[in-house]
Coordinates of C-alpha atoms in Angstrom, one line a residue:
L1 CA -0.2 -0.2 -0.1
T2 CA 1.5 3.0 -0.9
G3 CA 0.3 6.6 -0.1
L4 CA -1.8 6.4 3.2
E5 CA -1.3 9.3 5.3
L6 CA 1.5 8.0 8.3
G7 CA 1.5 10.8 10.2
T8 CA 4.3 13.3 10.5
C9 CA 6.6 10.2 11.3
T10 CA 7.7 9.9 8.0
T11 CA 9.5 13.2 7.8
K12 CA 10.5 13.6 11.0
W13 CA 12.3 10.3 12.5
T14 CA 15.6 11.0 11.7
T15 CA 18.4 9.7 13.7
D16 CA 18.8 13.6 15.9
Y17 CA 15.1 13.7 16.0
L18 CA 14.6 9.9 17.3
S19 CA 17.9 10.1 19.6
Q20 CA 16.0 12.6 21.6
A21 CA 12.9 12.3 21.5
E22 CA 13.1 8.8 23.8
G23 CA 16.3 10.1 25.7
S24 CA 19.3 7.6 27.0
K25 CA 16.0 5.3 28.0
E26 CA 17.7 1.4 28.1
V27 CA 16.4 -0.7 25.2
K28 CA 17.4 -4.4 24.6
I29 CA 18.6 -5.9 21.0
H30 CA 19.8 -8.5 19.2
V31 CA 24.0 -8.1 17.7
S32 CA 25.0 -9.5 15.3
A33 CA 28.5 -10.2 14.1
V34 CA 27.2 -11.5 10.8
P35 CA 23.9 -10.1 8.8
Q36 CA 21.9 -13.3 8.5
M37 CA 20.3 -13.6 11.9
D38 CA 19.7 -17.0 13.1
F39 CA 16.8 -17.7 15.7
L40 CA 17.5 -21.3 15.6
S41 CA 21.1 -21.3 16.4
K42 CA 20.9 -18.1 18.1
N43 CA 24.2 -16.6 16.1
F44 CA 23.4 -13.2 17.8
V45 CA 23.6 -12.5 21.5
Y46 CA 21.2 -10.0 23.5
R47 CA 22.9 -6.3 25.0
T48 CA 21.6 -3.2 26.4
L49 CA 22.2 0.0 25.8
P50 CA 20.6 3.8 26.3
F51 CA 18.0 4.0 23.2
D52 CA 19.5 7.1 21.6
V53 CA 23.6 5.7 21.7
F54 CA 21.4 2.1 20.4
V55 CA 20.3 4.4 17.8
R56 CA 23.8 6.1 16.3
R57 CA 25.0 2.8 16.8
A58 CA 22.6 1.3 14.2
A59 CA 22.6 4.1 12.0
E60 CA 26.4 3.4 11.4
V61 CA 28.7 1.2 9.2
K62 CA 31.4 0.9 11.3
H63 CA 31.7 1.4 14.9
K64 CA 33.8 2.7 17.1
E65 CA 32.0 0.5 20.0
Y66 CA 31.0 -2.4 19.5
F67 CA 30.4 -5.5 21.5
L68 CA 31.4 -8.6 18.4
T69 CA 33.3 -6.8 15.7
E70 CA 33.3 -2.9 14.0
D71 CA 30.8 -3.8 11.4
E72 CA 28.2 -5.3 13.7
K73 CA 24.4 -5.6 13.2
Y74 CA 21.8 -3.8 15.4
Y75 CA 17.6 -5.2 15.6
L76 CA 15.2 -3.4 18.6
R77 CA 12.1 -5.3 18.3
S78 CA 10.6 -3.6 21.3
V79 CA 8.9 -5.6 24.0
G80 CA 6.4 -5.2 26.9
E81 CA 7.2 -4.2 30.1
D82 CA 7.2 -8.1 31.4
V83 CA 7.9 -9.8 28.0
R84 CA 5.7 -13.1 29.6
K85 CA 2.5 -10.4 30.5
D86 CA 2.4 -7.3 28.3
I87 CA 3.0 -7.3 24.7
A88 CA 4.4 -4.6 22.5
D89 CA 2.8 -0.9 22.2
I90 CA 4.5 1.5 20.7
R91 CA 2.3 4.1 22.9
K92 CA 3.8 2.4 26.0
Q93 CA 7.1 2.1 25.4
F94 CA 7.9 5.0 23.0
P95 CA 4.8 7.3 24.1
I96 CA 6.8 10.7 22.5
L97 CA 7.3 8.5 18.8
A98 CA 3.5 7.0 18.7
E99 CA 2.6 11.0 18.1
D100 CA 3.9 11.0 15.2
V101 CA 2.0 8.2 13.4
H102 CA -1.7 7.4 12.2
I103 CA -2.1 4.0 12.0
P104 CA -4.4 3.0 8.9
E105 CA -7.5 2.0 10.1
Y106 CA -8.8 -1.5 8.6
F107 CA -9.4 -3.4 11.6
E108 CA -11.8 -2.8 14.4
K109 CA -10.3 -0.7 17.2
E110 CA -11.0 -4.3 19.4
Q111 CA -9.0 -6.2 17.2
F112 CA -6.0 -4.6 18.1
F113 CA -3.2 -7.3 19.6
S114 CA 0.4 -5.3 19.4
S115 CA 2.8 -2.2 17.6
V116 CA 6.5 -3.4 17.2
F117 CA 8.1 -1.1 17.4
R118 CA 11.4 -2.0 14.9
I119 CA 15.2 -0.6 14.0
S120 CA 17.3 -2.3 12.0
S121 CA 21.1 -1.7 10.7
A122 CA 21.6 -1.8 6.9
G123 CA 21.6 -5.1 5.8
L124 CA 20.4 -7.2 8.0
Q125 CA 18.3 -10.2 7.0
L126 CA 15.4 -11.7 9.6
W127 CA 14.9 -15.4 9.5
T128 CA 11.9 -16.4 8.0
H129 CA 9.1 -16.7 10.0
Y130 CA 5.3 -17.0 10.3
D131 CA 2.9 -14.8 11.9
V132 CA -1.2 -15.7 13.9
M133 CA -2.7 -12.8 13.3
D134 CA -2.7 -10.8 10.2
N135 CA -0.4 -7.5 9.9
F136 CA 1.2 -4.5 8.9
L137 CA 4.5 -3.8 8.7
I138 CA 4.4 0.2 8.0
Q139 CA 8.2 1.2 6.6
V140 CA 8.9 4.7 7.9
T141 CA 12.6 5.3 7.1
G142 CA 15.0 3.5 5.3
K143 CA 14.2 0.6 2.4
K144 CA 13.5 -3.0 2.9
R145 CA 13.0 -6.2 0.6
V146 CA 10.4 -8.5 2.4
V147 CA 10.3 -12.6 0.9
L148 CA 7.3 -14.5 1.2
Y149 CA 5.5 -17.7 0.8
S150 CA 2.4 -19.1 0.6
P151 CA 1.3 -20.9 3.6
R152 CA 0.9 -23.9 1.5
D153 CA 4.4 -24.1 0.3
A154 CA 5.4 -24.9 4.4
P155 CA 6.3 -28.9 3.3
Y156 CA 8.9 -27.1 1.2
L157 CA 10.1 -24.2 3.8
Y158 CA 12.3 -27.1 6.4
L159 CA 10.3 -25.9 9.3
S160 CA 11.1 -26.1 13.4
G161 CA 8.4 -24.7 14.4
T162 CA 7.1 -21.5 13.1
K163 CA 10.7 -20.4 12.0
S164 CA 12.3 -21.8 8.5
E165 CA 15.9 -23.1 9.2
V166 CA 16.6 -21.8 5.5
L167 CA 18.3 -19.2 6.3
D168 CA 20.0 -17.3 3.1
V169 CA 17.3 -17.1 0.7
D170 CA 18.8 -16.0 -1.8
N171 CA 21.3 -18.4 -2.1
P172 CA 20.0 -21.6 -0.4
D173 CA 22.5 -24.4 0.0
L174 CA 20.1 -26.5 -2.0
E175 CA 22.3 -29.6 -1.1
K176 CA 20.2 -29.2 2.6
Y177 CA 17.5 -28.4 1.3
P178 CA 16.7 -29.7 -2.1
L179 CA 12.9 -28.9 -1.5
F180 CA 13.1 -25.5 -1.2
V181 CA 13.0 -24.7 -4.6
K182 CA 9.6 -25.7 -4.8
A183 CA 8.6 -22.9 -2.8
K184 CA 7.4 -20.2 -5.0
R185 CA 8.8 -17.1 -3.9
Y186 CA 6.9 -13.3 -4.3
Q187 CA 9.9 -10.3 -3.2
C188 CA 8.6 -6.6 -2.6
V189 CA 10.2 -3.5 -2.0
L190 CA 9.6 -1.2 0.4
E191 CA 10.7 2.6 0.8
A192 CA 9.5 4.7 3.4
G193 CA 6.1 5.0 4.1
D194 CA 5.1 2.1 2.0
V195 CA 2.8 -0.7 4.1
L196 CA 2.7 -4.1 3.6
F197 CA -0.1 -6.3 4.5
I198 CA 1.7 -9.6 5.2
P199 CA -1.8 -12.4 6.1
A200 CA -1.4 -14.8 9.2
L201 CA 0.5 -17.6 8.2
W202 CA 2.5 -15.5 5.1
F203 CA 6.1 -16.6 5.8
H204 CA 8.3 -14.4 5.4
N205 CA 12.1 -13.1 5.1
V206 CA 12.8 -9.4 5.5
I207 CA 16.4 -7.6 4.7
S208 CA 17.4 -4.0 5.7
E209 CA 18.8 -2.5 2.8
E210 CA 19.4 0.6 4.7
F211 CA 19.4 2.0 8.2
G212 CA 15.3 1.7 8.6
V213 CA 12.5 2.4 11.2
A214 CA 9.4 0.3 11.2
L215 CA 6.3 -0.1 13.3
N216 CA 4.5 -3.8 12.9
V217 CA 0.9 -4.0 13.4
F218 CA -0.6 -6.9 14.4
W219 CA -4.8 -7.5 15.1
K220 CA -6.8 -10.7 16.1
H221 CA -8.5 -11.5 12.7
L222 CA -10.2 -14.6 14.5
P223 CA -12.5 -14.8 17.8
A224 CA -10.4 -13.4 20.4
E225 CA -11.0 -17.2 22.3
C226 CA -9.2 -18.7 19.6
Y227 CA -5.5 -17.2 20.7
D228 CA -3.2 -18.6 23.1
K229 CA -3.7 -15.6 25.8
T230 CA -0.1 -16.3 27.3
D231 CA 1.0 -15.1 23.5
T232 CA 2.5 -12.0 24.0
Y233 CA 4.2 -12.0 20.3
G234 CA 1.4 -12.5 18.3
N235 CA 3.0 -15.7 16.6
K236 CA 1.6 -18.9 19.4
D237 CA -0.6 -21.2 17.3
P238 CA -3.9 -20.7 17.8
M239 CA -5.4 -22.8 20.7
A240 CA -6.9 -25.9 18.5
A241 CA -4.1 -26.0 16.2
S242 CA -2.2 -26.2 19.3
R243 CA -4.1 -29.4 20.7
A244 CA -4.8 -31.0 17.9
I245 CA -0.4 -31.1 17.0
Q246 CA 0.0 -32.4 20.8
I247 CA -3.0 -35.4 20.1
L248 CA -1.0 -35.7 16.1
D249 CA 2.4 -36.1 19.0
R250 CA 0.5 -38.8 20.8
A251 CA -0.5 -40.6 18.5
L252 CA 3.1 -40.9 16.5
K253 CA 4.2 -41.8 19.8
T254 CA 1.5 -44.7 20.0
L255 CA 2.8 -45.7 16.5
E256 CA 6.2 -46.6 17.7
E257 CA 4.6 -49.6 19.2
L258 CA 4.5 -51.3 16.1
P259 CA 7.0 -52.7 13.8
E260 CA 8.1 -50.7 11.1
E261 CA 6.1 -52.1 7.8
Y262 CA 3.6 -51.6 9.6
R263 CA 3.9 -48.4 11.4
D264 CA 4.7 -46.8 7.5
F265 CA 1.0 -48.9 6.3
Y266 CA -1.0 -46.9 9.4
A267 CA 1.0 -43.8 9.4
R268 CA 1.0 -43.8 5.5
R269 CA -3.0 -44.3 6.4
M270 CA -3.6 -41.3 8.7
V271 CA -1.7 -39.0 5.8
L272 CA -4.6 -39.4 3.8
R273 CA -6.7 -39.3 6.8
I274 CA -5.9 -35.6 7.4
Q275 CA -5.6 -35.2 3.4
E276 CA -9.1 -36.1 3.1
K277 CA -10.7 -34.3 5.5
A278 CA -8.9 -31.3 7.0
Y279 CA -6.9 -29.6 3.5
R280 CA -8.0 -27.4 0.9
N281 CA -9.6 -28.5 -2.2
D282 CA -8.4 -25.4 -3.9
Y283 CA -4.9 -26.0 -3.0
G284 CA -4.4 -28.7 -5.1

C-alpha cells in the first residue's frame, strides 16, 4: 500500500530526532556479527544500550564502540514491560514517538493486538517465519526487501516450529534443502512510507537494505478465544492447532509400538485421512 497518511513520522524520524525524543531509556537489542540472523542457532547476543546510543550505532556502518565486531549489526524489536505478560505497544514503550504515527484503520479498535517498534542496521536479514495474526509492516524510514512464501509451501521450507531453517533465501544450500526450490517466492521492496499487508500464516524474510525504522501492527482477525492468552508476540499457534499437534504427537508415539512395516502403513493411512478431512480442495 502506498500513499497512506501515516502521520509526521515519515518526515520527522531522523536519527537526531529519534535520539532526542526518547532519550537515554535503556532498550534490549539483538547484536549480530553476521548479517543473517538465525533464531534457531541463536547466532546473536542480547545486549542493553541507552536508546539514543543504540540509534546512533545502528545507523553506523563501522563502529568505534562495539560488542562483537566493528561491523556488527543491530536490531531492536520492542517488547512489553514484562515480556511474559505484556505486549509491545508503541504508545506505552515510546509514547513521544507514538504521537507522530497514524496507524491505518483497516481493522476494528477492539481487534488491535500489538504495535511493534523496529529499528534495523543496514544489511540485517531476519529469519523466515510466520505469524498467526494479520499484520501491517509500516516502513517509516529506510528501505526493506521482503521475500514471502504462501502457507501452502510449508512442506518445502524445512520448518522448526514457526521458523524456517533456510537462512539464505537468495542462495539456498540446495544439497541440504533440496525441496526449497518448490517454494514459490514473492518479493517486494518497501520504500519509506510504504505499508505491506502480511496475512496470517504467510512466511516472510525481511532484509534491511538501509538503516531503517518500522512499525509492525498486529490484530486479531479470528475470535479472541482462538488465541493463546499467554502469547505476547503474536506467534503462538491458535489453541485448537496446538491441541491438534499434541494429539498427533501422541498418536505417532503410539505407532512406535508397531513393527516398522506396520508403522509405515498406518502412518500413510493417517496422512491420507488428514488430507481427506482437513486439506483445502482448491490448494491442489
